[in-house]
Coordinates of C-alpha atoms and ligand atoms in Angstrom, one line a residue:
Chain A
X1 CA 108.1 89.6 77.1
X2 CA 111.7 90.8 76.9
X3 CA 112.6 94.3 78.2
X4 CA 115.5 94.7 75.9
X5 CA 113.8 97.3 73.9
X6 CA 113.1 99.3 77.0
X7 CA 116.6 98.9 78.4
X8 CA 118.0 100.2 75.0
X9 CA 116.5 103.5 76.0
X10 CA 118.5 103.8 79.2
X11 CA 122.0 105.4 79.4
X12 CA 124.4 103.2 81.3
X13 CA 127.9 103.5 82.2
X14 CA 128.5 99.9 83.4
X15 CA 131.3 99.1 85.8
X16 CA 133.5 96.0 85.0
X17 CA 132.6 94.3 88.4
X18 CA 129.2 93.5 89.6
X19 CA 127.5 95.5 92.4
X20 CA 125.0 92.6 92.9
X21 CA 126.5 89.5 94.3
X22 CA 124.0 86.7 95.1
X23 CA 125.1 83.8 97.4
X24 CA 125.5 80.9 95.0
X25 CA 124.8 78.2 97.7
X26 CA 121.6 79.8 98.8
X27 CA 120.4 80.4 95.2
X28 CA 121.0 76.8 94.3
X29 CA 118.4 75.7 96.8
X30 CA 116.1 78.5 96.3
X31 CA 112.6 77.4 95.3
X32 CA 110.7 80.4 93.9
X33 CA 113.6 82.6 92.4
X34 CA 111.5 85.6 92.9
X35 CA 114.4 87.7 91.6
X36 CA 113.8 86.3 88.1
X37 CA 110.5 88.0 87.7
X38 CA 110.4 90.8 90.1
X39 CA 113.3 92.7 88.4
X40 CA 112.3 95.4 86.0
X41 CA 115.4 94.9 84.0
X42 CA 115.5 91.1 83.8
X43 CA 118.9 91.1 85.4
X44 CA 118.7 87.6 86.9
X45 CA 118.2 84.3 85.1
X46 CA 118.8 80.8 86.3
X47 CA 121.2 78.9 84.2
X48 CA 120.0 75.3 84.4
X49 CA 123.2 73.8 83.0
X50 CA 125.6 75.6 85.2
X51 CA 123.2 75.6 88.2
X52 CA 124.1 79.2 88.6
X53 CA 122.2 82.5 88.8
X54 CA 123.3 84.7 85.9
X55 CA 123.6 88.3 86.8
X56 CA 123.5 90.9 84.0
X57 CA 124.3 93.6 86.3
X58 CA 125.0 96.1 83.5
X59 CA 121.2 96.4 83.1
X60 CA 120.4 97.2 86.6
X61 CA 118.2 100.2 87.2
X62 CA 119.3 100.4 90.8
X63 CA 115.8 100.2 92.2
X64 CA 116.5 97.8 95.1
X65 CA 113.5 95.5 94.5
X66 CA 115.5 92.3 94.4
X67 CA 117.3 93.1 97.6
X68 CA 114.0 93.5 99.5
X69 CA 112.2 90.6 97.7
X70 CA 114.7 87.8 98.0
X71 CA 113.2 85.8 100.8
X72 CA 116.6 84.6 101.9
X73 CA 118.4 88.0 101.7
X74 CA 120.9 86.2 99.6
X75 CA 122.0 89.3 97.5
X76 CA 124.9 91.3 98.7
X77 CA 123.5 94.5 97.2
X78 CA 125.2 97.9 96.9
X79 CA 125.0 100.8 94.6
X80 CA 127.4 100.9 91.6
X81 CA 130.5 102.9 92.3
X82 CA 130.1 106.7 91.8
X83 CA 130.2 107.7 88.1
X84 CA 129.0 104.1 87.1
X85 CA 125.5 102.8 86.4
X86 CA 122.4 104.6 85.2
X87 CA 122.0 108.2 84.3
X88 CA 118.4 109.3 83.8
X89 CA 117.6 112.3 81.7
X90 CA 113.8 112.3 81.2
X91 CA 112.3 110.5 84.1
Chain B
X1 CA 139.3 110.2 92.6
X2 CA 137.3 113.3 93.3
X3 CA 138.6 115.3 96.3
X4 CA 135.8 116.7 98.7
X5 CA 135.8 120.6 98.7
X6 CA 137.4 120.8 102.1
X7 CA 140.0 123.3 101.0
X8 CA 137.3 125.8 100.1
X9 CA 135.9 125.6 103.5
X10 CA 136.9 128.0 106.2
X11 CA 137.8 125.1 108.6
X12 CA 138.5 121.5 107.7
X13 CA 135.1 120.4 109.1
X14 CA 131.7 121.3 107.7
X15 CA 128.9 122.4 109.9
X16 CA 126.4 120.2 108.2
X17 CA 126.9 117.3 106.0
X18 CA 123.9 116.0 103.9
X19 CA 123.8 112.6 102.2
X20 CA 121.8 112.5 99.0
X21 CA 120.8 115.2 96.6
X22 CA 117.1 114.7 96.1
X23 CA 114.3 116.9 97.2
X24 CA 114.9 116.3 100.9
X25 CA 118.7 116.8 100.9
X26 CA 118.6 119.8 98.5
X27 CA 116.0 121.5 100.6
X28 CA 118.2 121.0 103.6
X29 CA 121.2 122.2 101.8
X30 CA 119.6 125.5 100.6
X31 CA 118.1 126.2 104.0
X32 CA 121.3 125.5 105.9
X33 CA 123.4 127.5 103.5
X34 CA 121.0 130.5 103.7
X35 CA 121.2 130.2 107.5
X36 CA 125.0 130.7 107.2
X37 CA 126.1 127.3 107.9
X38 CA 129.0 125.6 106.1
X39 CA 127.0 123.0 104.2
X40 CA 128.2 120.1 102.1
X41 CA 126.0 117.8 100.1
X42 CA 127.2 114.6 98.6
X43 CA 125.3 112.8 95.8
X44 CA 126.2 109.5 94.1
X45 CA 124.8 110.5 90.7
X46 CA 126.6 112.2 87.9
X47 CA 124.5 115.2 88.9
X48 CA 121.6 115.7 91.2
X49 CA 118.5 114.0 89.7
X50 CA 120.4 111.6 87.4
X51 CA 119.4 108.6 89.6
X52 CA 116.0 109.7 90.3
X53 CA 112.5 109.2 88.8
X54 CA 109.0 109.9 90.0
X55 CA 105.5 110.3 88.5
X56 CA 105.2 113.2 88.8
X57 CA 104.4 116.6 89.9
X58 CA 105.8 118.9 92.6
X59 CA 103.3 121.0 94.7
X60 CA 103.5 124.8 94.5
X61 CA 102.8 126.0 98.1
X62 CA 105.4 123.7 99.9
X63 CA 108.0 124.2 97.0
X64 CA 107.6 128.1 97.3
X65 CA 108.6 127.7 100.9
X66 CA 112.0 126.4 99.8
X67 CA 112.5 128.0 96.4
X68 CA 110.7 131.3 96.3
X69 CA 111.7 132.0 92.7
X70 CA 110.9 128.6 91.2
X71 CA 107.8 129.7 89.4
X72 CA 109.9 132.1 87.4
X73 CA 113.1 130.2 86.9
X74 CA 112.6 126.5 87.3
X75 CA 112.4 123.9 84.4
X76 CA 108.7 123.3 84.9
X77 CA 106.8 121.1 82.4
X78 CA 103.1 121.9 82.7
X79 CA 100.7 123.5 85.2
X80 CA 98.2 120.8 86.4
X81 CA 94.7 121.9 85.6
X82 CA 93.0 118.5 85.5
X83 CA 92.9 115.4 87.8
X84 CA 91.4 112.3 86.2
X85 CA 90.5 109.1 88.1
X86 CA 90.0 106.1 86.0
X87 CA 88.5 102.9 87.4
X88 CA 89.4 100.4 84.6
X89 CA 87.8 97.0 84.2
X90 CA 89.2 94.4 81.8
X91 CA 88.0 96.3 78.8
X92 CA 85.9 99.1 80.0
X93 CA 86.2 101.9 82.4
X94 CA 84.5 104.6 84.5
X95 CA 86.3 108.0 84.5
X96 CA 85.8 111.1 86.5
X97 CA 87.7 114.3 86.1
X98 CA 88.1 117.5 88.3
X99 CA 89.2 120.5 86.5
X100 CA 90.2 123.9 87.7
X101 CA 91.9 126.8 86.0
X102 CA 94.0 128.8 88.6
X103 CA 92.4 131.9 89.9
X104 CA 95.9 133.5 90.5
X105 CA 98.9 133.3 88.4
X106 CA 100.1 129.9 89.6
X107 CA 98.7 126.4 89.4
X108 CA 98.5 124.1 92.5
X109 CA 101.1 121.6 91.1
X110 CA 103.5 121.4 88.1
X111 CA 104.7 118.3 86.3
X112 CA 108.5 118.1 86.2
X113 CA 111.2 115.6 85.1
X114 CA 113.6 114.9 88.0
X115 CA 117.0 114.9 86.2
X116 CA 116.0 118.6 85.2
X117 CA 114.2 119.6 88.4
X118 CA 116.6 118.2 91.0
X119 CA 119.6 119.7 89.1
X120 CA 117.9 123.1 89.1
X121 CA 117.4 122.8 92.9
X122 CA 121.1 121.9 93.2
X123 CA 122.0 125.1 91.4
X124 CA 119.9 127.2 93.7
X125 CA 121.4 125.6 96.7
X126 CA 124.9 126.2 95.4
X127 CA 124.0 129.9 94.6
X128 CA 123.1 130.1 98.3
X129 CA 126.5 129.0 99.3
X130 CA 126.2 125.1 99.8
X131 CA 128.8 122.9 98.3
X132 CA 127.1 120.4 96.2
X133 CA 129.4 117.5 95.3
X134 CA 128.1 114.9 92.9
X135 CA 129.8 111.6 91.9
X136 CA 130.5 110.7 95.6
X137 CA 129.0 107.5 97.0
X138 CA 128.8 107.7 100.8
X139 CA 129.5 104.3 102.2
X140 CA 129.2 104.7 105.9
X141 CA 129.0 107.1 108.8
X142 CA 131.6 107.9 111.4
X143 CA 130.5 107.5 114.9
X144 CA 132.7 108.4 117.9
X145 CA 131.7 108.1 121.6
X146 CA 128.1 107.3 120.5
X147 CA 127.8 110.4 118.3
X148 CA 127.6 110.7 114.6
X149 CA 130.3 113.1 113.3
X150 CA 131.1 112.4 109.7
X151 CA 130.9 110.2 106.6
X152 CA 133.0 107.7 104.8
X153 CA 133.5 107.2 101.0
X154 CA 135.5 104.3 99.6
X155 CA 138.8 106.1 100.3
X156 CA 138.1 109.3 102.4
X157 CA 136.6 110.5 105.5
X158 CA 134.9 113.8 106.1
X159 CA 133.7 115.3 109.3
X160 CA 130.9 117.6 110.2
X161 CA 128.9 118.7 113.3
X162 CA 125.6 117.3 112.1
X163 CA 124.7 114.8 109.5
X164 CA 121.4 114.9 107.6
X165 CA 120.6 111.5 106.1
X166 CA 118.5 112.1 102.9
X167 CA 119.6 109.1 100.9
X168 CA 116.2 107.9 99.7
X169 CA 113.9 104.9 100.1
X170 CA 116.7 102.3 100.1
X171 CA 118.8 104.2 102.7
X172 CA 121.6 101.7 102.7
X173 CA 123.4 103.9 105.4
X174 CA 120.4 103.8 107.8
X175 CA 120.3 100.0 107.2
X176 CA 124.0 99.6 107.8
X177 CA 123.9 101.6 111.0
X178 CA 120.7 99.9 112.3
X179 CA 118.8 103.1 112.3
X180 CA 115.9 101.5 110.5
X181 CA 114.3 98.1 110.5
X182 CA 114.9 95.9 107.5
X183 CA 112.3 97.0 104.8
X184 CA 109.8 94.2 104.1
X185 CA 108.1 93.7 100.6
X186 CA 104.9 95.0 102.0
X187 CA 106.4 98.4 103.1
X188 CA 107.3 99.5 99.5
X189 CA 105.8 99.5 96.0
X190 CA 108.0 98.9 92.9
X191 CA 107.2 101.4 90.2
X192 CA 108.2 101.3 86.5
X193 CA 107.7 104.2 84.1
X194 CA 108.1 105.1 80.4
X195 CA 108.6 108.5 79.2
X196 CA 107.0 108.7 75.9
X197 CA 107.7 111.6 73.4
X198 CA 104.8 113.4 71.8
X199 CA 104.5 116.9 70.3
X200 CA 103.2 119.8 72.3
X201 CA 100.3 120.2 69.9
X202 CA 99.3 116.6 70.0
X203 CA 99.4 116.5 73.8
X204 CA 97.2 119.6 74.2
X205 CA 94.7 118.3 71.5
X206 CA 94.5 114.8 72.8
X207 CA 94.2 115.6 76.5
X208 CA 91.9 118.7 75.8
X209 CA 94.3 121.1 77.5
X210 CA 94.9 124.8 77.2
X211 CA 98.3 125.8 76.2
X212 CA 100.9 124.7 78.8
X213 CA 98.2 123.2 81.1
X214 CA 98.7 119.6 82.1
X215 CA 96.7 116.5 83.2
X216 CA 97.3 113.9 85.9
X217 CA 95.5 110.5 85.5
X218 CA 95.4 108.2 88.4
X219 CA 94.4 104.7 87.3
X220 CA 92.9 101.8 89.3
X221 CA 92.3 98.4 87.9
X222 CA 92.9 97.2 84.5
X223 CA 96.0 94.9 84.6
X224 CA 96.1 95.6 88.3
X225 CA 92.5 94.4 89.1
X226 CA 92.5 92.9 92.6
X227 CA 96.1 93.7 93.6
X228 CA 97.5 96.7 95.4
X229 CA 98.7 98.9 92.5
X230 CA 98.1 102.3 91.0
X231 CA 98.8 103.5 87.6
X232 CA 99.6 107.2 86.5
X233 CA 99.9 109.4 83.6
X234 CA 101.4 112.9 83.7
X235 CA 101.6 115.2 80.7
X236 CA 104.9 117.0 80.2
X237 CA 105.8 119.7 77.7
X238 CA 106.7 117.3 74.9
X239 CA 106.3 114.0 76.5
X240 CA 103.9 111.8 78.6
X241 CA 105.0 109.8 81.6
X242 CA 103.1 106.6 82.1
X243 CA 103.7 104.1 84.8
X244 CA 102.4 102.0 87.7
X245 CA 103.4 101.2 91.2
X246 CA 102.5 97.7 92.7
X247 CA 103.1 96.6 96.2
X248 CA 106.2 94.5 96.2
X249 CA 104.4 92.0 98.4
X250 CA 101.7 91.6 95.9
X251 CA 104.1 91.6 92.9
X252 CA 106.1 88.8 94.5
X253 CA 102.9 86.6 94.3
X254 CA 102.1 87.5 90.8
X255 CA 105.0 86.0 89.0
X256 CA 104.6 88.6 86.3
X257 CA 107.4 91.1 85.6
X258 CA 106.5 94.7 86.3
X259 CA 107.1 95.9 82.7
X260 CA 104.5 93.4 81.5
X261 CA 101.9 95.1 83.7
X262 CA 102.9 98.4 82.3
X263 CA 102.7 96.9 78.7
X264 CA 99.2 95.6 79.5
X265 CA 98.2 99.1 80.8
X266 CA 99.5 100.8 77.7
X267 CA 97.4 98.4 75.6
X268 CA 94.2 98.8 77.6
X269 CA 91.3 99.9 75.3
X270 CA 90.8 103.2 77.3
X271 CA 94.5 104.1 77.6
X272 CA 95.8 103.1 74.2
X273 CA 94.3 106.0 72.2
X274 CA 96.0 108.5 74.5
X275 CA 99.4 107.0 73.6
X276 CA 99.1 106.8 69.8
X277 CA 102.2 107.7 67.8
X278 CA 104.3 108.0 70.9
X279 CA 107.9 106.8 71.1
X280 CA 109.7 105.5 74.1
X281 CA 112.2 108.1 75.3
X282 CA 113.3 106.5 78.6
X283 CA 112.4 103.6 80.9
X284 CA 113.0 103.8 84.6
X285 CA 112.2 102.0 87.9
X286 CA 112.1 103.1 91.5
X287 CA 110.6 102.0 94.9
X288 CA 108.1 104.1 96.8
X289 CA 107.8 103.8 100.5
X290 CA 104.4 102.5 101.4
X291 CA 104.5 101.6 105.1
X292 CA 103.2 105.0 106.2
X293 CA 103.0 106.3 109.8
X294 CA 103.7 103.0 111.4
X295 CA 107.0 102.4 109.6
X296 CA 108.5 105.8 110.3
X297 CA 111.8 105.1 112.2
X298 CA 113.2 107.2 114.9
X299 CA 114.4 110.3 113.0
X300 CA 117.0 112.0 115.3
X301 CA 120.0 110.8 117.0
X302 CA 123.2 112.3 118.6
X303 CA 124.5 114.2 115.6
X304 CA 122.1 112.9 112.9
X305 CA 118.6 113.4 111.5
X306 CA 116.8 111.5 108.8
X307 CA 114.6 113.2 106.1
X308 CA 112.4 112.4 103.2
X309 CA 112.0 108.8 101.7
X310 CA 114.8 107.6 104.0
X311 CA 112.5 108.4 106.8
X312 CA 109.5 106.7 104.9
X313 CA 107.6 110.1 104.7
X314 CA 105.4 109.5 101.8
X315 CA 101.5 109.9 101.4
X316 CA 100.9 107.4 98.6
X317 CA 97.1 108.0 98.2
X318 CA 97.9 111.4 97.0
X319 CA 101.2 110.9 95.2
X320 CA 102.7 113.2 97.8
X321 CA 106.4 112.6 98.5
X322 CA 108.5 115.5 97.2
X323 CA 106.6 118.0 99.5
X324 CA 107.2 115.9 102.6
X325 CA 110.7 115.5 101.4
X326 CA 111.4 119.2 101.0
X327 CA 109.6 120.3 104.2
X328 CA 111.3 117.6 106.3
X329 CA 114.6 118.6 104.8
X330 CA 114.0 122.2 105.5
X331 CA 113.0 121.4 109.2
X332 CA 116.1 119.3 109.6
X333 CA 118.2 122.2 108.5
X334 CA 116.4 124.7 110.7
X335 CA 117.0 122.3 113.7
X336 CA 120.7 122.0 112.7
X337 CA 121.1 125.7 112.5
X338 CA 119.6 126.1 116.0
X339 CA 121.8 123.3 117.3
X340 CA 124.9 125.0 116.0
X341 CA 123.7 128.2 117.5
X342 CA 123.4 126.4 121.0
X343 CA 126.5 124.4 120.2
X344 CA 124.5 121.2 121.3
X345 CA 124.3 118.5 118.6
X346 CA 122.8 115.8 121.0
X347 CA 119.6 113.9 120.2
X348 CA 118.1 116.0 122.9
X349 CA 118.7 119.1 121.0
X350 CA 117.7 117.6 117.6
X351 CA 114.4 116.4 119.0
X352 CA 113.2 119.9 117.9
X353 CA 113.1 118.3 114.4
X354 CA 110.6 115.7 115.4
X355 CA 108.5 118.4 117.1
X356 CA 108.4 120.4 114.0
X357 CA 107.3 117.4 112.0
X358 CA 104.6 116.6 114.5
X359 CA 103.4 120.1 114.3
X360 CA 103.1 120.1 110.6
X361 CA 101.0 118.5 107.8
X362 CA 103.6 115.8 107.5
X363 CA 103.0 113.7 110.6
X364 CA 99.4 114.8 110.9
X365 CA 98.5 113.6 107.5
X366 CA 100.5 110.4 107.8
X367 CA 98.8 109.8 111.1
X368 CA 95.3 110.3 109.5
X369 CA 96.1 107.8 106.8
X370 CA 97.9 105.4 109.1
X371 CA 95.6 102.4 108.2
X372 CA 94.7 103.2 104.7
X373 CA 97.4 101.2 102.8
X374 CA 97.2 98.3 105.2
X375 CA 93.5 98.1 104.9
X376 CA 93.7 98.2 101.0
X377 CA 96.5 95.7 100.9
X378 CA 94.6 93.2 103.1
X379 CA 91.4 93.7 101.1
X380 CA 92.9 94.5 97.7
X381 CA 90.5 92.0 96.0
X382 CA 87.6 93.8 97.5
X383 CA 88.5 97.5 97.1
X384 CA 90.8 97.2 94.0
X385 CA 89.0 94.3 92.3
X386 CA 85.3 93.7 93.3
X387 CA 84.1 97.3 93.6
X388 CA 85.8 98.8 90.6
X389 CA 84.4 96.0 88.5
X390 CA 81.0 96.5 90.1
X391 CA 81.0 100.3 89.3
X392 CA 81.8 99.4 85.7
X393 CA 79.0 96.8 85.6
X394 CA 76.6 99.4 87.0
X395 CA 77.6 101.9 84.4
X396 CA 77.1 99.4 81.7
X397 CA 73.6 98.7 83.0
X398 CA 72.9 102.4 83.2
X399 CA 74.2 103.4 79.8
X400 CA 73.0 100.4 77.7
X401 CA 69.8 100.8 75.7
X402 CA 67.8 97.7 74.8
X403 CA 64.2 96.5 75.1
X404 CA 64.3 95.5 78.8
X405 CA 62.5 97.9 81.2
X406 CA 65.0 99.9 83.3
X407 CA 63.4 98.7 86.5
X408 CA 63.9 95.1 85.8
X409 CA 67.5 95.8 84.9
X410 CA 68.2 97.7 88.2
X411 CA 66.5 95.0 90.3
X412 CA 68.4 92.4 88.6
X413 CA 71.6 94.3 89.2
X414 CA 70.8 94.7 93.0
X415 CA 69.6 91.2 93.6
X416 CA 72.6 89.8 91.7
X417 CA 75.1 92.0 93.7
X418 CA 73.5 91.1 97.1
X419 CA 73.6 87.4 96.2
X420 CA 77.3 87.6 95.3
X421 CA 78.3 89.4 98.3
X422 CA 75.8 89.0 101.0
X423 CA 74.7 91.6 103.6
X424 CA 77.2 90.7 106.2
X425 CA 80.1 91.3 103.7
X426 CA 78.7 94.7 102.6
X427 CA 78.4 95.8 106.2
X428 CA 81.9 94.7 106.9
X429 CA 83.2 96.5 103.8
X430 CA 81.3 99.6 104.8
X431 CA 82.6 99.5 108.3
X432 CA 86.2 99.4 107.0
X433 CA 85.6 102.5 104.9
X434 CA 83.9 104.3 107.7
X435 CA 86.8 103.5 110.0
X436 CA 89.3 104.9 107.5
X437 CA 87.1 108.0 107.1
X438 CA 86.9 108.4 110.9
X439 CA 90.7 108.1 111.1
X440 CA 91.0 111.0 108.6
X441 CA 88.5 113.3 110.1
X442 CA 88.5 112.7 113.8
Ligands
LIG501 C1 106.8 106.3 90.6 C2 106.9 107.4 91.6 C3 105.9 108.5 91.5 C4 106.0 109.5 92.4 N1 105.2 110.5 92.2 C5 105.3 111.6 93.0 C6 104.6 112.8 92.6 O1 103.9 112.9 91.6 N2 104.6 113.9 93.4 C7 105.5 113.8 94.6 O2 105.5 114.8 95.3 N3 106.2 112.7 94.9 C8 106.1 111.6 94.1 N4 106.8 110.4 94.3 C9 107.6 110.5 95.6 C10 108.9 111.2 95.5 O3 109.5 110.9 94.3 C11 109.8 111.0 96.7 O4 109.1 111.0 97.9 C12 110.9 112.0 96.8 O5 111.7 111.9 95.6 C13 111.8 111.7 98.0 O6 112.9 112.6 98.0 P1 114.1 112.3 98.8 O7 115.2 113.4 98.6 O8 113.8 111.8 100.2 O9 114.7 110.9 98.1 P2 115.2 110.8 96.6 O10 114.6 111.7 95.7 O11 115.3 109.2 96.4 O12 116.8 111.3 96.7 C14 117.8 110.5 97.3 C15 119.1 111.0 96.7 O13 120.2 110.4 97.5 C16 121.2 109.9 96.6 N5 121.8 108.8 97.3 C17 121.3 107.7 97.8 N6 122.3 107.0 98.5 C18 123.4 107.7 98.4 C19 124.7 107.5 98.9 N7 125.0 106.5 99.6 N8 125.6 108.5 98.7 C20 125.4 109.5 98.0 N9 124.1 109.9 97.4 C21 123.2 108.9 97.7 C22 120.4 109.3 95.3 O14 121.1 109.3 94.2 C23 119.2 110.5 95.3 O15 119.7 111.5 94.4 C24 106.8 109.4 93.5 C25 107.8 108.4 93.6 C26 107.8 107.3 92.7 C27 108.8 106.3 92.8
LIG502 S1 118.7 85.8 94.8 FE1 117.2 85.1 96.3 S2 115.4 84.8 95.1 FE2 117.1 84.9 93.6 S3 117.6 82.8 93.4 FE3 118.9 83.6 95.0 S4 117.9 83.1 96.9 FE4 116.4 82.9 95.2
LIG503 S1 118.1 96.6 91.8 FE1 116.2 96.6 90.6 S2 116.9 96.7 88.5 FE2 118.7 96.1 89.8 S3 118.8 94.0 89.7 FE3 117.7 94.4 91.6 S4 115.5 94.5 91.0 FE4 116.7 94.4 89.0

């Protein structure tokens, strides 16, 4: 299942730089890639060709689950800058 | 860049700086401002509540302590008159409800939407004289000679006599400053929620509610059978909130994204009819502290106190968090006012905050429940898988009419159950429950 329909209902003001920065070397050797399925916004996807973790940070719901779940603490995680990111209206 | 409102203050330093404008920070702000302190609250969202989600309902008695006028003025959705507990099997369920119409003029709890509720609380704090400054991301604290004495944003510093840290479950600031141990997956649950629009009339018809009354559903099992998770439904004025929270530790093992669990819950045969003709209005996600009493960090330092989710003050079993947040925020502010009075901002002086928490329902309840989540998490297949299914199996036996004598059916049910599980296992399950009950009562 793809959460795109859900994400379309969220108001975002994306920054032009990512607030989520995984460590490429660690990710390359990661076995379970828990970030790929734990994320409620499907932000992470392993790109087999480029051998790189794709980060669609624009969709991030700012929950913090990836930060805590990554077994190698490989994500340099911060909140988006003030005025950027999600704005909930009905939650 | 937004300039902090220092110019408006009588001196350049604030008395009290609060980081985070959720229930804890805002309760601290209004209490501090009412007590006459120069109070500044910094919130990273566009407005207070814009980054926040919960189930959810706020509780009247603790809320009145902080906002005496809220019943008349606040943007409340519905007064909760019914609590329903659903034990879902794969495609059946056993449901019990408790219903109570309020005797007096108010309900025990009200459903609210956080972007509206938190924003209203911010307005009240502002009216009381606090400076509420949104769109400011606090990045660090200032510490001098071992004492906390201010905050840092990307390009500014701002000083105060006392800091109240109320930046929520992730509390990056507490982490950065080593005030809290690294959160582990088993210390939090990840929650996803959808707000679904539905007309007022349909909500009241479908949930069998009097006008403006509301229902809360707590859901065990279904797509979460055997794992540490709970589902919820709250009715709002013209929408329904449906969501679930699953222990991050269990979720890590499931390899199923959280929104798929929610989709399965929405499509469960018992839940689906409740959601007919709804449209998704918003989707959100948030963590819930789950560690309980044993994971509460030290809450007072030289010049600093920690309140609310940042302090892990949540009672998961009852969906209680805003009340613990508000009352802890209020106590932190009362302690700060006393410290300012004494001109002593040391940890020694701020220990009063901890004493107030210990004397209140907050630490007493969390202590009573200290083993609950751990016991459930370690035995989730038993308590959230086997028994819910067994109850549904019994109800099936009890309600189905066929040509087999009832006696035979009951005997069959009992002998099958004993065979599956064995006396020793039953005794051990029973003991676990008795121990938790003992913790709560003794
Ligand atoms: C799914 C779910 C259901 C729940 N249901 C209920 C319920 O029904 N009833 C109930 O009472 N409780 C419920 N809770 C718990 C309740 O929501 C929390 O306990 C409560 O919100 C905690 O309040 P807080 O002020 O400590 O933290 P928060 O509400 O998280 O507020 C923290 C604030 O700090 C801001 N912030 C964070 N970092 C910074 C920074 N660096 N700089 C500036 N600002 C910052 C955030 O934007 C946020 O506004 C639920 C929680 C969840 C997730
Ligand atoms: S972020 Fe963590 S879990 Fe995800 S691929 Fe990298 S190391 Fe693995
Ligand atoms: S913070 Fe939450 S929503 Fe954002 S990337 Fe991490 S898991 Fe996904």
